XYZ file of C-alpha atoms in Angstrom:
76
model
C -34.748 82.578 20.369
C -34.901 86.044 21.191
C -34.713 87.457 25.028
C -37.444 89.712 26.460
C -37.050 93.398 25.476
C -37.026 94.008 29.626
C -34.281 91.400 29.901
C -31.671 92.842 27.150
C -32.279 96.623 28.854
C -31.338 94.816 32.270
C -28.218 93.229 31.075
C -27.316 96.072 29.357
C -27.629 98.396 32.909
C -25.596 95.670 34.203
C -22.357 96.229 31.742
C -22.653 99.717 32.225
C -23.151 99.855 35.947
C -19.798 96.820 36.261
C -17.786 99.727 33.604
C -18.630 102.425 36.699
C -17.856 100.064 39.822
C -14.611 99.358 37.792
C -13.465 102.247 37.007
C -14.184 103.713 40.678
C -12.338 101.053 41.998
C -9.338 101.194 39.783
C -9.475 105.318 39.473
C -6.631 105.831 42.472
C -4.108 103.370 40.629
C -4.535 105.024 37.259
C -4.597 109.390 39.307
C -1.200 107.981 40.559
C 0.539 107.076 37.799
C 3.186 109.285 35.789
C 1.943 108.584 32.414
C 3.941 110.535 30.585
C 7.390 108.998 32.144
C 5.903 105.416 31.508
C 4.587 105.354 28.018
C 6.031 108.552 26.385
C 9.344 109.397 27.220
C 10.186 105.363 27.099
C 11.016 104.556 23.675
C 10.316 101.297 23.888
C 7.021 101.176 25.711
C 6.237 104.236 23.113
C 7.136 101.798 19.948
C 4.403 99.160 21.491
C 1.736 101.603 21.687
C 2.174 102.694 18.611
C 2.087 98.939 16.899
C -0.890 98.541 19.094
C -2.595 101.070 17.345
C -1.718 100.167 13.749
C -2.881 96.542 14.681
C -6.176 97.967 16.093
C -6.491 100.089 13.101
C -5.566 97.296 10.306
C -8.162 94.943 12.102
C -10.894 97.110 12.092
C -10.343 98.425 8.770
C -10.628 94.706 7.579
C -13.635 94.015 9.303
C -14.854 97.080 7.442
C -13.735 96.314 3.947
C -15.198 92.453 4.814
C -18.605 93.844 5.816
C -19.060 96.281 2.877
C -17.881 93.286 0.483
C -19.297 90.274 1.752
C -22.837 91.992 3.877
C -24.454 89.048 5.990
C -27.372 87.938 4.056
C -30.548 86.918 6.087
C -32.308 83.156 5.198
C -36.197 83.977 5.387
């Protein structure tokens, strides 16, 4: 069952509009922040990020190799 063109344009507004009101409200915590201090210059917190990122990477890249090799076929 599909929704209503109109209804799937309203949700999406909604998701957007809650991404605004979120980051307005949580804008003065991140402006006050030393970034650099936190993440950067600690090695540690550094090392995380960068696992983070290889993890992000390696999981996308498998849902890429799993979509060109195995496409979603459509029962008519």
């Amino acid at each position: 069952m599909e929704l209503p063109i109109w209804l799937e344009y309203l949700l999406i507004g909604l998701q957007i509009g809650a991404l605004f009101v979120f980051i307005w409200l949580v804008w003065p915590l991140i402006k006050g922040e030393k970034w650099r201090k936190k993440f950067i210059e600690n090695k540690q917190a550094f090392s995380i990020l960068i696992v983070f990122i290889l993890v992000f990477i390696f999981v996308y890249g498998l849902s890429f190799l799993f979509d060109a090799l195995f496409p979603v076929e459509t029962l008519y």
